[in-house]
mmCIF file of C-alpha atoms and ligand atoms in Angstrom:
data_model
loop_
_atom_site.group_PDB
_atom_site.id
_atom_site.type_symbol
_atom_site.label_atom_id
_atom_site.label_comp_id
_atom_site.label_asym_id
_atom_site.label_seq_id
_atom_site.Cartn_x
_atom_site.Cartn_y
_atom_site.Cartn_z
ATOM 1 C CA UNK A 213 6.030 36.204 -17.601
ATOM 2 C CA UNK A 214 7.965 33.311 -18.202
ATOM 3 C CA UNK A 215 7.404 29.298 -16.708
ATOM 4 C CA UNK A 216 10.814 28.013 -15.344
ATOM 5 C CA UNK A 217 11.617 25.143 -13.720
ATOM 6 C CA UNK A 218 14.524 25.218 -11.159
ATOM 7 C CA UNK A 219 14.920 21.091 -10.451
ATOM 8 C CA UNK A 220 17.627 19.708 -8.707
ATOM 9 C CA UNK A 221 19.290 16.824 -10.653
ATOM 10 C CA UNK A 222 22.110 13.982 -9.447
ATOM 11 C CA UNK A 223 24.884 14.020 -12.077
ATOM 12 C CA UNK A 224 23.097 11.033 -12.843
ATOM 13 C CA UNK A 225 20.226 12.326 -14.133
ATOM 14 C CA UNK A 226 17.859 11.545 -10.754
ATOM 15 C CA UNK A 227 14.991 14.454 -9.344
ATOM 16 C CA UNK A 228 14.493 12.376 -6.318
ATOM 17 C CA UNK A 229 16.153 9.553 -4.206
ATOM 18 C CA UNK A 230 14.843 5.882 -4.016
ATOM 19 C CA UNK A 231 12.318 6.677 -1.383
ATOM 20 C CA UNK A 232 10.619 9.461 -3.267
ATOM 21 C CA UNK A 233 12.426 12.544 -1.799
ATOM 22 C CA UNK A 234 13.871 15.397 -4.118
ATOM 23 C CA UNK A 235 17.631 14.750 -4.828
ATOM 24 C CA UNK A 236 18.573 17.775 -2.975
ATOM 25 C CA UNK A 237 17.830 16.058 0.513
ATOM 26 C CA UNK A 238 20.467 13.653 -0.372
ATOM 27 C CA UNK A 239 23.249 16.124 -0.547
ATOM 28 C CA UNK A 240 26.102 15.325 2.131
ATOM 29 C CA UNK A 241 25.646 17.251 5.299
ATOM 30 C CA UNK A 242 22.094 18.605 4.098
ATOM 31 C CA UNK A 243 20.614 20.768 6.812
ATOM 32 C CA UNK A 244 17.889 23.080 4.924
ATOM 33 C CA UNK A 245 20.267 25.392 4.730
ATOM 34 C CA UNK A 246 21.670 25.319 1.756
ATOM 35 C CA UNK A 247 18.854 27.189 -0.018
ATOM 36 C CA UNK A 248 21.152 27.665 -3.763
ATOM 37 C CA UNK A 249 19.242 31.497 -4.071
ATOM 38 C CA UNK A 250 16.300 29.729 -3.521
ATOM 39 C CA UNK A 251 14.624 32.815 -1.616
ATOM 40 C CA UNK A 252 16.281 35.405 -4.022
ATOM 41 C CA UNK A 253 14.255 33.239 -6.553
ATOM 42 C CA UNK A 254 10.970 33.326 -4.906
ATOM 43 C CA UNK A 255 11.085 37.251 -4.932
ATOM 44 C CA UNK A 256 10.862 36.545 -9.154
ATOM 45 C CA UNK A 257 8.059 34.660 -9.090
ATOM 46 C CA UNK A 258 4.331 35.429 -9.746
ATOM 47 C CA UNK A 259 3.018 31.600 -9.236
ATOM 48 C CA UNK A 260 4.319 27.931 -8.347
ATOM 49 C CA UNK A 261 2.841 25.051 -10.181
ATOM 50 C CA UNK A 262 3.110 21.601 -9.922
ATOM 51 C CA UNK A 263 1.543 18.207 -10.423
ATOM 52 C CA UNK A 264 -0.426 16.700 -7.578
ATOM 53 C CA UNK A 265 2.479 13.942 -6.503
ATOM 54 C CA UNK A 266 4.639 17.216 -5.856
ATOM 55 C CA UNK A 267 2.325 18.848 -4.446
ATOM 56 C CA UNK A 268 0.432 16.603 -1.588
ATOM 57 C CA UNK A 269 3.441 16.393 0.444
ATOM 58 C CA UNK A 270 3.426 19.980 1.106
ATOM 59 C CA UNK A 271 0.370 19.651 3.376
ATOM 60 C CA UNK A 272 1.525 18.079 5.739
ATOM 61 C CA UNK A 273 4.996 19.779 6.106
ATOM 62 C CA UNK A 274 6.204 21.691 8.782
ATOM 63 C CA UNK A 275 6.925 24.435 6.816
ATOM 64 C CA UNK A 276 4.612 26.009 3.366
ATOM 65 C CA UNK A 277 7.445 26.182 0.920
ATOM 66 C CA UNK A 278 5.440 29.180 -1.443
ATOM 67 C CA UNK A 279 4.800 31.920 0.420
ATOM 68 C CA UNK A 280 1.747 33.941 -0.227
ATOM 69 C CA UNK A 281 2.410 32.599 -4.064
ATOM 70 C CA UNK A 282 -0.962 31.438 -5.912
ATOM 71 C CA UNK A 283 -0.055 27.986 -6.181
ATOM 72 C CA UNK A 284 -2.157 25.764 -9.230
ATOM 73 C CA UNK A 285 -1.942 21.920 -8.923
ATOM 74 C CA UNK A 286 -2.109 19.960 -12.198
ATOM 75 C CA UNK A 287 -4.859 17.170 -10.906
ATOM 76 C CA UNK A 288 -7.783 14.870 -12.204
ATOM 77 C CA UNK A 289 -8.956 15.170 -8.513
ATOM 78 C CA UNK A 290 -10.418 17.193 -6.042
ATOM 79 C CA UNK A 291 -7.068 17.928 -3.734
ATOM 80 C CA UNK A 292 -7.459 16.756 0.066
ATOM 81 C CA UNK A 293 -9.409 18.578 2.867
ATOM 82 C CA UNK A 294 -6.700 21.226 4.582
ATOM 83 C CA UNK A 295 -5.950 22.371 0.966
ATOM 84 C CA UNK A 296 -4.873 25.945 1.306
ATOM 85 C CA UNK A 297 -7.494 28.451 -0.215
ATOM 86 C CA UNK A 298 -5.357 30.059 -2.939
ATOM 87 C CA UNK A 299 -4.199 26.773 -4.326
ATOM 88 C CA UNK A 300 -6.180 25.848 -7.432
ATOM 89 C CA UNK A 301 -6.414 22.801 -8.688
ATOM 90 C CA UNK A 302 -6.353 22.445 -12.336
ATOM 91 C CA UNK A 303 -8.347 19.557 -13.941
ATOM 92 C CA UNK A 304 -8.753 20.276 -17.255
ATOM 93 C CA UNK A 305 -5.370 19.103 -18.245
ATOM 94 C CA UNK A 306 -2.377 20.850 -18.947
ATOM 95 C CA UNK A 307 -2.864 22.850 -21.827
ATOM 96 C CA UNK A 308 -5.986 24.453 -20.234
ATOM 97 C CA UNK A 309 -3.619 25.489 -17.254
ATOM 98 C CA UNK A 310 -0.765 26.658 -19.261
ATOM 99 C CA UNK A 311 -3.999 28.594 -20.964
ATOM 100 C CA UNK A 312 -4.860 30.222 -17.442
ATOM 101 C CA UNK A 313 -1.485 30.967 -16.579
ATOM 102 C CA UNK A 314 -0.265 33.273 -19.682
ATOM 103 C CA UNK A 315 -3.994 34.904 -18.875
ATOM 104 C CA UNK A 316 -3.560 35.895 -15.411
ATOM 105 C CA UNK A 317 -2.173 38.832 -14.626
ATOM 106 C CA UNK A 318 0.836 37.217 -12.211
ATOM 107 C CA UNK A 319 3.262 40.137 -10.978
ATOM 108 C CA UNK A 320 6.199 37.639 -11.724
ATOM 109 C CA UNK A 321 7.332 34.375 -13.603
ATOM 110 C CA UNK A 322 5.639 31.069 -12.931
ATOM 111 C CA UNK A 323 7.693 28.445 -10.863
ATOM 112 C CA UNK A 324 7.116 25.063 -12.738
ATOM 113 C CA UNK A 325 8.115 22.849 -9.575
ATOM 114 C CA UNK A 326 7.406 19.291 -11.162
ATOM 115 C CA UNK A 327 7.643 16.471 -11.013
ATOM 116 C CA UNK A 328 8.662 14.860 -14.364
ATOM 117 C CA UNK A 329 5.637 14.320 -15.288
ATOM 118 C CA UNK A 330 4.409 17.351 -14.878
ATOM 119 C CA UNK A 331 7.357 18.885 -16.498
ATOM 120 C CA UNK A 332 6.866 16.691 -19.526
ATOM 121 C CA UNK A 333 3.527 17.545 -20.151
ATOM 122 C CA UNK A 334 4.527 21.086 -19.977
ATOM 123 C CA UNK A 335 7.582 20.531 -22.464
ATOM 124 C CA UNK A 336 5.052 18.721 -24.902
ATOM 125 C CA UNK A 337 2.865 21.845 -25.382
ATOM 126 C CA UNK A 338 6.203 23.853 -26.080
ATOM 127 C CA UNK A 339 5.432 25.569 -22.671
ATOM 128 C CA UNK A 340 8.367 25.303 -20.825
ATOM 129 C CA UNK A 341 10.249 29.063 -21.180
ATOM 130 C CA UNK A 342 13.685 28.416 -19.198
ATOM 131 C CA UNK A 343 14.572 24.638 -18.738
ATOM 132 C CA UNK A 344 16.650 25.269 -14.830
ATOM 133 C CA UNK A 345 18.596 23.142 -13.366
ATOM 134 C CA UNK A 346 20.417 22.884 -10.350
ATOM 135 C CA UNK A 347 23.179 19.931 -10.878
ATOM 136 C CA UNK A 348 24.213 18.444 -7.952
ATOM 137 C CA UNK A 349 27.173 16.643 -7.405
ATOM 138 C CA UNK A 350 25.943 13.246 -6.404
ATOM 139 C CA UNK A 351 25.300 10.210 -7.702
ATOM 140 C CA UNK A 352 21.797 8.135 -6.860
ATOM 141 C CA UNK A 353 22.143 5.064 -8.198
ATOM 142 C CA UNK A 354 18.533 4.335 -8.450
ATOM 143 C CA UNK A 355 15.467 7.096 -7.789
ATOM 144 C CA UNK A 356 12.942 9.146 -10.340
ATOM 145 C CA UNK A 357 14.623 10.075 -13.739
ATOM 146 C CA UNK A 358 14.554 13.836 -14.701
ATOM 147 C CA UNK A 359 12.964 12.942 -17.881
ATOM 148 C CA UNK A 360 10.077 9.785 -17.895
ATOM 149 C CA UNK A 361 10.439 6.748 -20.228
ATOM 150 C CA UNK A 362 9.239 7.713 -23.822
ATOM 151 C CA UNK A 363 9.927 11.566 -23.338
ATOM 152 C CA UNK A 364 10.238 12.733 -26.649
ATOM 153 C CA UNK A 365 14.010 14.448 -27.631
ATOM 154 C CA UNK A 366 14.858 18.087 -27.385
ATOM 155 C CA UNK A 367 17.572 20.034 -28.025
ATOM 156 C CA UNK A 368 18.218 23.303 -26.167
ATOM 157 C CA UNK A 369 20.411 26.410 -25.584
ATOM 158 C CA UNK A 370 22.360 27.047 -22.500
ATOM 159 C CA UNK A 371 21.407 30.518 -21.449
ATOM 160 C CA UNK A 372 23.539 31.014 -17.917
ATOM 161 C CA UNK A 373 25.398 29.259 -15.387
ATOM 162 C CA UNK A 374 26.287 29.641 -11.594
ATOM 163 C CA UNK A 375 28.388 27.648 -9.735
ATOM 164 C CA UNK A 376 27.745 27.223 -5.578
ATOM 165 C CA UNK A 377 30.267 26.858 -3.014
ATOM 166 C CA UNK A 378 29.675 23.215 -2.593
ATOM 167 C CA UNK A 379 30.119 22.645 -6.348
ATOM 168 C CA UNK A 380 26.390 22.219 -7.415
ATOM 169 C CA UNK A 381 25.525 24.116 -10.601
ATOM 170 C CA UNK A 382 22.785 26.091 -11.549
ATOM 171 C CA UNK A 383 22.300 25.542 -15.552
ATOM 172 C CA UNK A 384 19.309 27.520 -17.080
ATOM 173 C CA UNK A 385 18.452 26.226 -21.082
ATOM 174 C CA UNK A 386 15.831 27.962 -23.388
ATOM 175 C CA UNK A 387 14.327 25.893 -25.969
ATOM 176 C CA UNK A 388 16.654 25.369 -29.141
ATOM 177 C CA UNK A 389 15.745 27.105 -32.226
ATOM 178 C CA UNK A 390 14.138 25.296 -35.075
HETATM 179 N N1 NAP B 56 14.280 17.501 -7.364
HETATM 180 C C1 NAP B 56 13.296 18.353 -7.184
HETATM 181 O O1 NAP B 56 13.540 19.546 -6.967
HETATM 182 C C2 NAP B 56 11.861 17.890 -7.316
HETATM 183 C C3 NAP B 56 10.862 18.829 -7.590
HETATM 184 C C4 NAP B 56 9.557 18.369 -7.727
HETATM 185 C C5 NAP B 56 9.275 17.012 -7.591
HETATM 186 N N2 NAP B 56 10.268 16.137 -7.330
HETATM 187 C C6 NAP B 56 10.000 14.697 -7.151
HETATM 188 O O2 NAP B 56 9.209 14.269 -8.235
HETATM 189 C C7 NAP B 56 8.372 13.201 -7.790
HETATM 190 C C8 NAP B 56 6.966 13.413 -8.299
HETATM 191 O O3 NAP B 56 7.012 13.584 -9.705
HETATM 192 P P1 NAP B 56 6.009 12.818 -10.685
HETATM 193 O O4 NAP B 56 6.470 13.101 -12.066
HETATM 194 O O5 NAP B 56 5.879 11.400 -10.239
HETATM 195 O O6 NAP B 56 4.615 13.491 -10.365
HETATM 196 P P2 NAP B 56 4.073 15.019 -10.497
HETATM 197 O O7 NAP B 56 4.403 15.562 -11.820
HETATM 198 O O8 NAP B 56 4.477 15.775 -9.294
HETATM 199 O O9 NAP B 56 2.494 14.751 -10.355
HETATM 200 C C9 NAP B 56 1.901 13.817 -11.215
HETATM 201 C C10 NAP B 56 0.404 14.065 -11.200
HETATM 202 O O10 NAP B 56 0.116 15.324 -11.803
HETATM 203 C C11 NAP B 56 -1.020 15.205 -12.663
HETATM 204 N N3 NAP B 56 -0.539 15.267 -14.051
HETATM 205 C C12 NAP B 56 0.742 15.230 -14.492
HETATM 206 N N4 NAP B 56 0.786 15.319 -15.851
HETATM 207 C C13 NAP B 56 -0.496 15.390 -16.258
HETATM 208 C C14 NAP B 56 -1.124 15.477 -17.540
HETATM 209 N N5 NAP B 56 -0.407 15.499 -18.684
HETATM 210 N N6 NAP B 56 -2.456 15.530 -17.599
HETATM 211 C C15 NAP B 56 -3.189 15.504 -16.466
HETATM 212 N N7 NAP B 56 -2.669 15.418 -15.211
HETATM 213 C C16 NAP B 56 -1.334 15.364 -15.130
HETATM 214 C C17 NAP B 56 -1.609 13.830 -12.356
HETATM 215 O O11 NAP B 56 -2.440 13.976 -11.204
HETATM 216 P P3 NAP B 56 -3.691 13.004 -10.912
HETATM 217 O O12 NAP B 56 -3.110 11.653 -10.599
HETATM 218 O O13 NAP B 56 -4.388 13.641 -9.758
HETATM 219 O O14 NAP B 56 -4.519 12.991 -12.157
HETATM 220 C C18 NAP B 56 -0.358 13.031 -12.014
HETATM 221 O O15 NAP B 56 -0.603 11.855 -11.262
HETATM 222 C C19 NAP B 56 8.498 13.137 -6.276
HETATM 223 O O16 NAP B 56 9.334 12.046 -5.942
HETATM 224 C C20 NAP B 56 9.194 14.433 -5.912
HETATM 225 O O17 NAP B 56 10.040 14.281 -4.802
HETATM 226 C C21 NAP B 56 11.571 16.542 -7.199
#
């Protein structure tokens, strides 16, 4: 089992727009359709995870984005009334969660949604298995940086590419060595 994030970026180095919504939405011409393997991806996975900014706009969205995927929230809180039953919501910080996850038996690799914050915290404990990225060819200007003021440096290794028809790339990094 391995935790993987899959984030879209702006060449710029953005995870969402201005106004809080992922960078993806702000592709030219975006129409939900251009999924980059998103549902080959899904059939990988074992669980989605993500911090509670992430995840609260999922409940009221037309659509559930995860399936039938056990679905852990990284939270000081008790998550809102119309919380799904098989989301759990993790409040014993994030090394307790990574703890839970490498101990449950999941039939596939975790999903590490995000945000940054989220993301950093998991990349702190030396948690983060494949560092994914999905680079899109725009630029923001102005929106949520991909890695939070006072993120410590990392180095890592590229471990595969793909290139979609629009020109977005799909980057996937393992932690360097050493
Ligand atoms: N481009 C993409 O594909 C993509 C994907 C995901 C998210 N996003 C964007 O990312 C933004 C949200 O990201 P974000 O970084 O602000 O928030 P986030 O990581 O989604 O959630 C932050 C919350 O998670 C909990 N948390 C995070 N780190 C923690 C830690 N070390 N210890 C304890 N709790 C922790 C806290 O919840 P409590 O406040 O409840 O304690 C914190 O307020 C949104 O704009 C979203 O659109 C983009």
């Amino acid at each position: 089992m391995l935790i993987r994030t899959r984030i879209g970026v702006s060449l710029d180095g953005f995870v969402s727009t201005r106004d809080g919504r992922p960078a993806v939405l702000a592709m030219p011409g975006f129409d939900g359709g251009a999924l980059y393997g998103f549902p080959e991806f899904q059939q990988t996975l074992g669980a989605v995870v993500m911090g509670r900014t992430t995840f609260e706009p999922a409940l009221g969205a037309p659509r559930w984005p995860w399936g039938d995927l056990p679905v852990y929230v990284l939270t000081s809180h008790a998550l809102p009334s119309g919380t799904p039953e098989h989301v759990v919501a993790c409040t014993n910080g994030p090394a307790d969660l990574v703890a839970r996850l490498r101990a449950a038996k999941l039939d596939g690799d975790v999903h590490l949604v995000g945000g940054p914050l989220t993301i950093q915290a998991f990349l702190e404990l030396g948690a983060l298995d494949r560092l994914g990225l999905l680079l899109l060819p725009i630029v923001l200007g102005e929106g949520l940086p991909f890695a939070p003021h006072g993120t410590a440096p990392s180095a890592f290794e590229l471990e595969s590419e793909h290139r979609f028809p629009d020109g977005t790339l799909e980057l996937v990094y393992s932690a360097a060595a050493g």
